[in-house]
mmCIF file of C-alpha atoms in Angstrom:
data_model
loop_
_atom_site.group_PDB
_atom_site.id
_atom_site.type_symbol
_atom_site.label_atom_id
_atom_site.label_comp_id
_atom_site.label_asym_id
_atom_site.label_seq_id
_atom_site.Cartn_x
_atom_site.Cartn_y
_atom_site.Cartn_z
ATOM 1 C CA MET A 1251 95.074 162.163 29.436
ATOM 2 C CA THR A 1252 97.752 159.944 30.940
ATOM 3 C CA GLU A 1253 97.016 157.128 28.495
ATOM 4 C CA ALA A 1254 97.091 159.473 25.495
ATOM 5 C CA VAL A 1255 100.467 160.980 26.430
ATOM 6 C CA ALA A 1256 101.975 157.605 27.332
ATOM 7 C CA GLY A 1257 100.962 156.155 23.954
ATOM 8 C CA SER A 1258 102.305 159.170 22.109
ATOM 9 C CA VAL A 1259 105.652 159.179 23.899
ATOM 10 C CA ALA A 1260 106.108 155.413 23.539
ATOM 11 C CA LEU A 1261 105.602 155.630 19.783
ATOM 12 C CA LEU A 1262 107.696 158.743 19.182
ATOM 13 C CA ARG A 1263 110.585 157.470 21.293
ATOM 14 C CA THR A 1264 111.202 154.848 18.625
ATOM 15 C CA ALA A 1265 112.333 157.662 16.308
ATOM 16 C CA VAL A 1266 114.334 160.016 18.553
ATOM 17 C CA ASP A 1267 117.482 159.294 16.537
ATOM 18 C CA ARG A 1268 116.009 160.995 13.459
ATOM 19 C CA ASP A 1269 116.209 164.621 12.324
ATOM 20 C CA TRP A 1270 113.095 166.161 13.864
ATOM 21 C CA ASP A 1271 114.136 169.707 12.988
ATOM 22 C CA GLY A 1272 114.554 168.924 9.311
ATOM 23 C CA THR A 1273 111.511 166.661 8.949
ATOM 24 C CA PRO A 1274 108.168 168.348 8.276
ATOM 25 C CA ALA A 1275 105.160 167.066 10.195
ATOM 26 C CA ALA A 1276 101.857 166.455 8.481
ATOM 27 C CA GLY A 1277 99.144 169.059 8.974
ATOM 28 C CA PRO A 1278 100.515 172.439 10.113
ATOM 29 C CA GLU A 1279 103.554 173.800 8.297
ATOM 30 C CA TRP A 1280 105.856 172.895 11.178
ATOM 31 C CA SER A 1281 108.745 170.534 11.665
ATOM 32 C CA CYS A 1282 108.275 167.482 13.854
ATOM 33 C CA ARG A 1283 110.325 169.243 16.560
ATOM 34 C CA THR A 1284 108.219 172.420 16.465
ATOM 35 C CA THR A 1285 105.006 170.371 16.536
ATOM 36 C CA ALA A 1286 106.150 168.446 19.626
ATOM 37 C CA GLU A 1287 107.153 171.662 21.412
ATOM 38 C CA HIS A 1288 103.818 173.248 20.531
ATOM 39 C CA LEU A 1289 101.996 170.223 21.941
ATOM 40 C CA ALA A 1290 103.912 170.347 25.222
ATOM 41 C CA GLU A 1291 103.366 174.098 25.584
ATOM 42 C CA THR A 1292 99.639 173.716 24.907
ATOM 43 C CA LEU A 1293 99.252 171.085 27.631
ATOM 44 C CA PHE A 1294 101.186 173.302 30.062
ATOM 45 C CA ALA A 1295 98.904 176.222 29.217
ATOM 46 C CA TYR A 1296 95.753 174.153 29.733
ATOM 47 C CA ALA A 1297 97.039 172.865 33.076
ATOM 48 C CA GLY A 1298 97.868 176.386 34.272
ATOM 49 C CA ARG A 1299 94.532 177.841 33.241
ATOM 50 C CA LEU A 1300 92.511 175.080 34.859
ATOM 51 C CA ALA A 1301 94.622 175.045 38.029
ATOM 52 C CA VAL A 1302 94.071 178.742 38.782
ATOM 53 C CA ARG A 1303 90.554 178.895 37.224
ATOM 54 C CA ALA A 1304 91.657 181.694 34.873
ATOM 55 C CA ALA A 1305 88.396 183.432 34.054
ATOM 56 C CA ASP A 1306 89.072 186.123 31.478
ATOM 57 C CA ALA A 1307 92.203 185.363 29.480
ATOM 58 C CA ARG A 1308 95.104 183.004 28.918
ATOM 59 C CA VAL A 1309 97.698 182.886 31.680
ATOM 60 C CA PRO A 1310 100.711 184.780 30.217
ATOM 61 C CA PHE A 1311 103.449 182.176 30.475
ATOM 62 C CA GLY A 1312 105.175 179.656 28.240
ATOM 63 C CA ILE A 1313 108.041 177.172 28.228
ATOM 64 C CA THR A 1314 111.544 177.631 26.909
ATOM 65 C CA LEU A 1315 113.723 174.600 26.259
ATOM 66 C CA ASP A 1316 117.431 174.620 26.962
ATOM 67 C CA GLU A 1317 119.738 174.989 23.991
ATOM 68 C CA GLY A 1318 120.670 171.624 22.582
ATOM 69 C CA THR A 1319 117.545 169.873 23.859
ATOM 70 C CA GLY A 1320 117.020 166.829 21.645
ATOM 71 C CA PRO A 1321 113.871 164.902 20.692
ATOM 72 C CA ALA A 1322 114.151 162.548 23.684
ATOM 73 C CA ASP A 1323 114.182 165.482 26.094
ATOM 74 C CA VAL A 1324 111.326 167.176 24.266
ATOM 75 C CA LEU A 1325 109.299 164.035 24.889
ATOM 76 C CA HIS A 1326 110.240 164.235 28.569
ATOM 77 C CA VAL A 1327 108.826 167.754 28.644
ATOM 78 C CA LEU A 1328 105.699 166.462 26.931
ATOM 79 C CA GLU A 1329 105.306 163.797 29.617
ATOM 80 C CA THR A 1330 105.628 166.459 32.297
ATOM 81 C CA ALA A 1331 103.054 168.712 30.693
ATOM 82 C CA GLY A 1332 100.630 165.827 30.314
ATOM 83 C CA ALA A 1333 101.056 164.852 33.974
ATOM 84 C CA LEU A 1334 100.343 168.428 35.078
ATOM 85 C CA LEU A 1335 97.158 168.629 33.002
ATOM 86 C CA ALA A 1336 95.998 165.228 34.257
ATOM 87 C CA ALA A 1337 96.550 166.375 37.836
ATOM 88 C CA ALA A 1338 94.744 169.683 37.281
ATOM 89 C CA ALA A 1339 91.743 167.886 35.762
ATOM 90 C CA ALA A 1340 91.671 165.248 38.520
ATOM 91 C CA THR A 1341 91.688 167.795 41.340
ATOM 92 C CA ALA A 1342 89.357 170.436 39.882
ATOM 93 C CA PRO A 1343 85.794 170.498 41.291
ATOM 94 C CA ALA A 1344 83.045 169.189 39.033
ATOM 95 C CA ASP A 1345 81.724 172.680 38.244
ATOM 96 C CA ALA A 1346 85.110 174.419 37.892
ATOM 97 C CA ARG A 1347 85.483 176.520 34.737
ATOM 98 C CA ALA A 1348 88.466 178.285 33.187
ATOM 99 C CA PHE A 1349 89.026 180.407 30.117
ATOM 100 C CA HIS A 1350 89.044 178.936 26.637
ATOM 101 C CA PRO A 1351 87.875 180.921 23.612
ATOM 102 C CA HIS A 1352 85.990 178.215 21.685
ATOM 103 C CA PRO A 1353 83.111 178.627 21.524
ATOM 104 C CA HIS A 1354 81.700 179.929 24.810
ATOM 105 C CA ARG A 1355 84.897 181.286 26.422
ATOM 106 C CA SER A 1356 85.171 178.643 29.130
ATOM 107 C CA ALA A 1357 85.681 174.922 29.656
ATOM 108 C CA GLY A 1358 85.345 172.546 32.584
ATOM 109 C CA ARG A 1359 87.677 169.814 33.761
ATOM 110 C CA GLU A 1360 86.335 167.284 31.251
ATOM 111 C CA GLY A 1361 86.585 169.869 28.508
ATOM 112 C CA PHE A 1362 90.232 170.594 29.250
ATOM 113 C CA ALA A 1363 90.982 166.874 29.470
ATOM 114 C CA ALA A 1364 89.252 166.254 26.141
ATOM 115 C CA MET A 1365 91.025 169.202 24.516
ATOM 116 C CA GLY A 1366 94.350 167.904 25.804
ATOM 117 C CA ILE A 1367 93.643 164.409 24.510
ATOM 118 C CA THR A 1368 92.617 165.808 21.133
ATOM 119 C CA GLU A 1369 95.805 167.891 20.938
ATOM 120 C CA VAL A 1370 97.898 164.807 21.765
ATOM 121 C CA LEU A 1371 96.138 162.522 19.301
ATOM 122 C CA ALA A 1372 96.072 165.051 16.463
ATOM 123 C CA HIS A 1373 99.666 166.255 16.779
ATOM 124 C CA THR A 1374 101.043 162.782 17.408
ATOM 125 C CA HIS A 1375 99.375 161.844 14.136
ATOM 126 C CA ASP A 1376 101.124 164.801 12.483
ATOM 127 C CA ILE A 1377 104.559 163.921 13.860
ATOM 128 C CA ALA A 1378 104.174 160.176 13.284
ATOM 129 C CA THR A 1379 103.104 160.729 9.683
ATOM 130 C CA GLY A 1380 106.133 162.929 9.083
ATOM 131 C CA LEU A 1381 108.461 160.341 10.589
ATOM 132 C CA GLY A 1382 106.826 157.431 8.782
ATOM 133 C CA LEU A 1383 105.357 155.864 11.936
ATOM 134 C CA VAL A 1384 101.890 154.356 12.365
ATOM 135 C CA HIS A 1385 99.836 155.947 15.138
ATOM 136 C CA GLU A 1386 96.911 153.797 16.314
ATOM 137 C CA PRO A 1387 95.387 155.209 19.522
ATOM 138 C CA SER A 1388 92.583 153.327 21.215
ATOM 139 C CA ALA A 1389 88.997 153.791 20.088
ATOM 140 C CA GLU A 1390 88.079 154.669 23.682
ATOM 141 C CA LEU A 1391 90.426 157.668 23.728
ATOM 142 C CA CYS A 1392 89.074 158.985 20.443
ATOM 143 C CA ALA A 1393 85.492 158.477 21.577
ATOM 144 C CA TYR A 1394 86.258 160.317 24.833
ATOM 145 C CA ALA A 1395 87.213 163.407 22.858
ATOM 146 C CA LEU A 1396 84.403 163.129 20.323
ATOM 147 C CA THR A 1397 81.592 162.751 22.858
ATOM 148 C CA ARG A 1398 82.781 165.681 24.978
ATOM 149 C CA ILE A 1399 83.994 168.439 22.651
ATOM 150 C CA PHE A 1400 82.733 167.380 19.207
ATOM 151 C CA PRO A 1401 78.998 166.976 19.933
ATOM 152 C CA HIS A 1402 78.208 168.555 16.572
ATOM 153 C CA VAL A 1403 80.135 165.857 14.643
ATOM 154 C CA PRO A 1404 77.976 162.836 13.770
ATOM 155 C CA PRO A 1405 79.596 159.490 14.637
ATOM 156 C CA GLY A 1406 81.472 157.928 11.744
ATOM 157 C CA PRO A 1407 82.560 154.387 10.894
ATOM 158 C CA ASP A 1408 85.104 154.376 13.743
ATOM 159 C CA PRO A 1409 86.232 156.911 16.376
ATOM 160 C CA LEU A 1410 89.790 157.439 15.067
ATOM 161 C CA SER A 1411 88.827 158.245 11.480
ATOM 162 C CA THR A 1412 85.995 160.437 12.759
ATOM 163 C CA LEU A 1413 88.347 162.389 15.031
ATOM 164 C CA LEU A 1414 90.899 162.843 12.257
ATOM 165 C CA TRP A 1415 88.144 164.097 9.951
ATOM 166 C CA ALA A 1416 86.806 166.413 12.669
ATOM 167 C CA THR A 1417 90.272 167.963 13.067
ATOM 168 C CA GLY A 1418 90.792 168.408 9.329
ATOM 169 C CA ARG A 1419 93.213 165.497 8.994
ATOM 170 C CA GLY A 1420 91.332 162.740 7.237
ATOM 171 C CA GLU A 1421 88.529 161.766 4.918
ATOM 172 C CA LEU A 1422 85.185 160.154 5.614
ATOM 173 C CA PRO A 1423 82.916 158.658 2.955
ATOM 174 C CA GLY A 1424 80.129 161.049 2.041
ATOM 175 C CA ARG A 1425 81.547 163.978 4.025
ATOM 176 C CA THR A 1426 83.484 166.966 2.815
ATOM 177 C CA ARG A 1427 86.577 167.658 4.880
ATOM 178 C CA PRO A 1428 85.957 170.834 6.927
ATOM 179 C CA ALA A 1429 87.861 173.847 5.607
ATOM 180 C CA ALA A 1430 88.020 175.171 9.149
ATOM 181 C CA TRP A 1431 87.286 173.282 12.320
ATOM 182 C CA GLU A 1432 87.010 173.797 16.044
ATOM 183 C CA TRP A 1433 85.760 171.856 19.005
ATOM 184 C CA ARG A 1434 82.817 172.970 21.095
ATOM 185 C CA ASN A 1435 82.994 172.947 24.849
ATOM 186 C CA ASN A 1436 79.655 172.729 26.597
ATOM 187 C CA LEU A 1437 77.791 175.936 27.319
ATOM 188 C CA VAL A 1438 77.165 177.074 30.910
ATOM 189 C CA LEU A 1439 74.440 179.700 31.346
ATOM 190 C CA PRO A 1440 73.991 181.787 34.531
ATOM 191 C CA ALA A 1441 70.453 181.607 35.872
ATOM 192 C CA GLY A 1442 70.069 183.453 39.166
ATOM 193 C CA ARG A 1443 70.979 180.985 41.887
ATOM 194 C CA LEU A 1444 71.713 178.338 39.264
ATOM 195 C CA ARG A 1445 74.097 177.545 36.472
ATOM 196 C CA LEU A 1446 72.743 175.637 33.475
ATOM 197 C CA HIS A 1447 75.364 173.123 32.315
ATOM 198 C CA GLY A 1448 74.909 171.915 28.743
ATOM 199 C CA LEU A 1449 74.996 168.106 28.549
ATOM 200 C CA THR A 1450 77.612 166.481 26.341
ATOM 201 C CA PRO A 1451 76.730 163.204 24.593
ATOM 202 C CA ALA A 1452 79.027 161.416 27.059
ATOM 203 C CA ALA A 1453 77.253 162.858 30.114
ATOM 204 C CA ALA A 1454 73.855 162.236 28.540
ATOM 205 C CA LEU A 1455 74.701 158.585 27.891
ATOM 206 C CA ASP A 1456 75.776 158.132 31.515
ATOM 207 C CA LEU A 1457 72.546 159.701 32.780
ATOM 208 C CA ALA A 1458 70.420 157.688 30.360
ATOM 209 C CA THR A 1459 71.950 154.441 31.610
ATOM 210 C CA GLY A 1460 71.530 155.131 35.310
ATOM 211 C CA GLY A 1461 74.624 157.207 36.144
ATOM 212 C CA ASP A 1462 74.983 160.720 37.488
ATOM 213 C CA GLY A 1463 76.415 162.295 34.315
ATOM 214 C CA GLY A 1464 79.376 163.584 36.294
ATOM 215 C CA PHE A 1465 77.195 165.804 38.489
ATOM 216 C CA ASP A 1466 76.781 165.847 42.268
ATOM 217 C CA TRP A 1467 73.023 165.437 42.640
ATOM 218 C CA VAL A 1468 70.762 166.165 45.578
ATOM 219 C CA ALA A 1469 69.561 162.998 47.307
ATOM 220 C CA SER A 1470 66.394 162.591 45.211
ATOM 221 C CA GLY A 1471 67.975 163.264 41.832
ATOM 222 C CA PRO A 1472 68.135 162.877 38.977
ATOM 223 C CA PHE A 1473 64.412 162.659 38.220
ATOM 224 C CA GLN A 1474 63.225 160.262 35.511
ATOM 225 C CA GLY A 1475 62.461 163.094 33.129
ATOM 226 C CA THR A 1476 66.148 164.022 33.129
ATOM 227 C CA ARG A 1477 67.098 160.473 32.176
ATOM 228 C CA ASP A 1478 64.456 160.407 29.428
ATOM 229 C CA ALA A 1479 65.679 163.730 28.001
ATOM 230 C CA SER A 1480 69.251 162.438 28.124
ATOM 231 C CA ARG A 1481 68.226 159.357 26.184
ATOM 232 C CA MET A 1482 66.646 161.576 23.522
ATOM 233 C CA LEU A 1483 69.888 163.545 23.257
ATOM 234 C CA VAL A 1484 71.922 160.360 22.791
ATOM 235 C CA THR A 1485 69.537 159.135 20.107
ATOM 236 C CA ALA A 1486 69.804 162.439 18.253
ATOM 237 C CA TYR A 1487 73.609 162.393 18.520
ATOM 238 C CA GLU A 1488 73.868 158.863 17.169
ATOM 239 C CA ALA A 1489 71.591 159.833 14.279
ATOM 240 C CA GLY A 1490 73.690 162.908 13.480
ATOM 241 C CA ALA A 1491 70.792 165.218 14.400
ATOM 242 C CA HIS A 1492 72.047 166.617 17.718
ATOM 243 C CA ARG A 1493 72.548 170.373 17.911
ATOM 244 C CA PRO A 1494 74.271 171.334 21.183
ATOM 245 C CA GLU A 1495 72.680 174.781 21.321
ATOM 246 C CA TRP A 1496 69.268 173.080 21.277
ATOM 247 C CA GLY A 1497 70.140 170.385 23.783
ATOM 248 C CA VAL A 1498 69.666 169.602 27.475
ATOM 249 C CA PHE A 1499 71.034 171.527 30.469
ATOM 250 C CA VAL A 1500 71.502 170.322 34.045
ATOM 251 C CA LEU A 1501 70.504 172.782 36.777
ATOM 252 C CA VAL A 1502 73.395 173.193 39.228
ATOM 253 C CA ARG A 1503 73.097 175.325 42.356
ATOM 254 C CA ALA A 1504 75.784 177.993 42.491
ATOM 255 C CA GLU A 1505 75.958 177.883 46.295
ATOM 256 C CA ASP A 1506 77.022 174.255 46.660
ATOM 257 C CA GLY A 1507 77.466 172.732 43.167
ATOM 258 C CA ARG A 1508 74.599 170.272 43.645
ATOM 259 C CA ALA A 1509 72.447 169.381 40.642
ATOM 260 C CA VAL A 1510 68.703 169.761 41.221
ATOM 261 C CA GLY A 1511 67.101 169.086 37.838
ATOM 262 C CA ALA A 1512 67.289 169.621 34.101
ATOM 263 C CA ILE A 1513 65.820 171.797 31.370
ATOM 264 C CA GLY A 1514 66.197 171.744 27.637
ATOM 265 C CA PHE A 1515 64.789 171.715 24.164
ATOM 266 C CA HIS A 1516 63.168 168.760 22.459
ATOM 267 C CA GLY A 1517 65.321 169.601 19.455
ATOM 268 C CA PRO A 1518 65.965 172.475 17.044
ATOM 269 C CA PRO A 1519 63.039 174.573 15.786
ATOM 270 C CA ASN A 1520 60.648 172.658 13.559
ATOM 271 C CA GLY A 1521 59.396 173.630 10.114
ATOM 272 C CA GLU A 1522 57.107 176.204 11.711
ATOM 273 C CA ASN A 1523 60.079 177.723 13.571
ATOM 274 C CA ARG A 1524 58.793 176.519 16.930
ATOM 275 C CA ALA A 1525 60.926 174.919 19.627
ATOM 276 C CA GLU A 1526 59.555 173.061 22.629
ATOM 277 C CA ILE A 1527 61.080 173.342 26.103
ATOM 278 C CA GLY A 1528 60.776 170.753 28.855
ATOM 279 C CA TYR A 1529 62.055 170.703 32.434
ATOM 280 C CA ASP A 1530 61.949 168.732 35.661
ATOM 281 C CA LEU A 1531 63.256 168.974 39.200
ATOM 282 C CA ALA A 1532 64.350 166.407 41.741
ATOM 283 C CA VAL A 1533 61.959 166.292 44.704
ATOM 284 C CA ASP A 1534 64.555 167.994 46.921
ATOM 285 C CA GLY A 1535 64.751 170.914 44.506
ATOM 286 C CA ARG A 1536 61.064 171.732 44.255
ATOM 287 C CA GLY A 1537 59.217 174.671 45.746
ATOM 288 C CA ARG A 1538 62.202 177.014 45.654
ATOM 289 C CA GLY A 1539 61.705 178.808 42.329
ATOM 290 C CA TYR A 1540 64.549 177.015 40.556
ATOM 291 C CA ALA A 1541 62.456 175.966 37.563
ATOM 292 C CA THR A 1542 61.268 179.540 37.011
ATOM 293 C CA GLU A 1543 64.820 180.930 37.100
ATOM 294 C CA ALA A 1544 66.045 178.239 34.712
ATOM 295 C CA LEU A 1545 63.149 178.724 32.300
ATOM 296 C CA ARG A 1546 63.608 182.486 32.223
ATOM 297 C CA ALA A 1547 67.331 182.128 31.532
ATOM 298 C CA LEU A 1548 66.956 179.572 28.752
ATOM 299 C CA SER A 1549 64.066 181.458 27.177
ATOM 300 C CA ALA A 1550 66.149 184.652 27.061
ATOM 301 C CA TRP A 1551 69.239 182.954 25.623
ATOM 302 C CA PRO A 1552 69.860 184.689 22.248
ATOM 303 C CA PRO A 1553 69.845 181.561 20.002
ATOM 304 C CA ALA A 1554 66.428 180.709 21.421
ATOM 305 C CA ARG A 1555 65.028 184.112 20.492
ATOM 306 C CA GLU A 1556 66.793 184.954 17.250
ATOM 307 C CA GLY A 1557 65.178 184.446 13.893
ATOM 308 C CA GLY A 1558 61.661 184.734 15.230
ATOM 309 C CA THR A 1559 61.732 181.347 16.954
ATOM 310 C CA ARG A 1560 58.564 180.711 18.973
ATOM 311 C CA LEU A 1561 59.118 178.868 22.248
ATOM 312 C CA LEU A 1562 56.458 176.617 23.709
ATOM 313 C CA ALA A 1563 55.982 174.139 26.532
ATOM 314 C CA MET A 1564 53.314 171.524 27.189
ATOM 315 C CA THR A 1565 51.937 170.380 30.523
ATOM 316 C CA GLU A 1566 49.260 168.142 31.971
ATOM 317 C CA PRO A 1567 46.052 169.973 32.905
ATOM 318 C CA ASP A 1568 46.393 168.907 36.546
ATOM 319 C CA ASN A 1569 50.074 169.944 36.818
ATOM 320 C CA THR A 1570 49.364 173.301 38.370
ATOM 321 C CA ALA A 1571 52.923 173.685 39.660
ATOM 322 C CA SER A 1572 54.317 173.506 36.121
ATOM 323 C CA GLN A 1573 51.674 175.895 34.875
ATOM 324 C CA ALA A 1574 52.652 178.381 37.581
ATOM 325 C CA VAL A 1575 56.301 178.152 36.483
ATOM 326 C CA LEU A 1576 55.341 178.892 32.887
ATOM 327 C CA ILE A 1577 53.171 181.847 33.829
ATOM 328 C CA ARG A 1578 55.870 183.346 36.053
ATOM 329 C CA ALA A 1579 58.351 183.004 33.186
ATOM 330 C CA GLY A 1580 56.039 184.961 30.867
ATOM 331 C CA TYR A 1581 54.406 182.112 28.935
ATOM 332 C CA VAL A 1582 50.696 182.247 28.139
ATOM 333 C CA LEU A 1583 48.178 179.479 27.545
ATOM 334 C CA THR A 1584 47.328 179.310 23.834
ATOM 335 C CA ARG A 1585 45.497 176.047 23.272
ATOM 336 C CA ARG A 1586 44.806 172.487 24.339
ATOM 337 C CA GLU A 1587 46.068 169.598 22.219
ATOM 338 C CA GLU A 1588 43.111 167.580 20.955
ATOM 339 C CA GLU A 1589 44.911 164.214 20.816
ATOM 340 C CA THR A 1590 46.823 164.361 24.096
ATOM 341 C CA GLY A 1591 44.813 166.868 26.092
ATOM 342 C CA LEU A 1592 48.032 168.668 27.027
ATOM 343 C CA LEU A 1593 47.939 172.405 27.626
ATOM 344 C CA VAL A 1594 50.213 174.409 25.313
ATOM 345 C CA TYR A 1595 51.896 177.531 26.655
ATOM 346 C CA GLU A 1596 53.852 179.874 24.399
ATOM 347 C CA LEU A 1597 56.221 182.749 25.042
ATOM 348 C CA PRO A 1598 54.967 185.878 23.268
ATOM 349 C CA GLY A 1599 57.360 187.289 20.706
#
């Protein structure tokens, strides 16, 4: 966040002697001045919402600039707003959530940071284009936003052009510019004593390469199955086949914010409209019913049950603990795979 705002302000300060009120920005039908004020107000709003964990609606406040405030002072306000959002994101707990309408009515600290960065990069592009400046943010900043709130956008030739395309501001070979666009914060599902946190491509990559994915794990976690599932998610994302609603979720205890395992789909429904679910728990999380609660919650999630989708899970014949989880969640044994010998359990329609 700090880097994005600093780069924006440094570039735009080279043109504070120009007529921002009379110069239209690219993109929205606003002047460069109005676009800069909108950007600052948006960052303030994000910081306020995240700081107080606003749960149900936007916090009803805004900013009003003094009469006669020029472009240089507007940029000072922008710096202030960016610093406040950076501080709110840095101090928020890992599982903190606050209101944002798109698409699941909440976002976490990384989501708000990524939204703020996207706002800065997109609107700086608008203002710079209007003023005839060249805006070249780092690839790392663009990738930060893409891998956290644009999981549905397949990677393009480079992060900047992909982000501009994803926000309706640029072209990509072979892709039609979206008529309407929005980012997608990760989904968090309540599941009894747990919350299921949808993995972003960024978190999945960290888990797949030995990190913690940004989660506070119990001592024995994450289990290898979580890392394997994360690697599958990254592969699907890089291939343009990842669908966030059919992704992987980390199981986080509501009581202490510790992650105890993961659950998720092996991908969207296949040609037979079947979707496979897999799950695992860290050793410290076993024997407490967490897997059953998570499986029930994910199995009841509307996208998993709409359109006649049939949910299934496979388990080793000697994995009686997993079989007990499936049975408690309402799944029934339907067959045994001839090639693998795995038992197939399905959730009745």
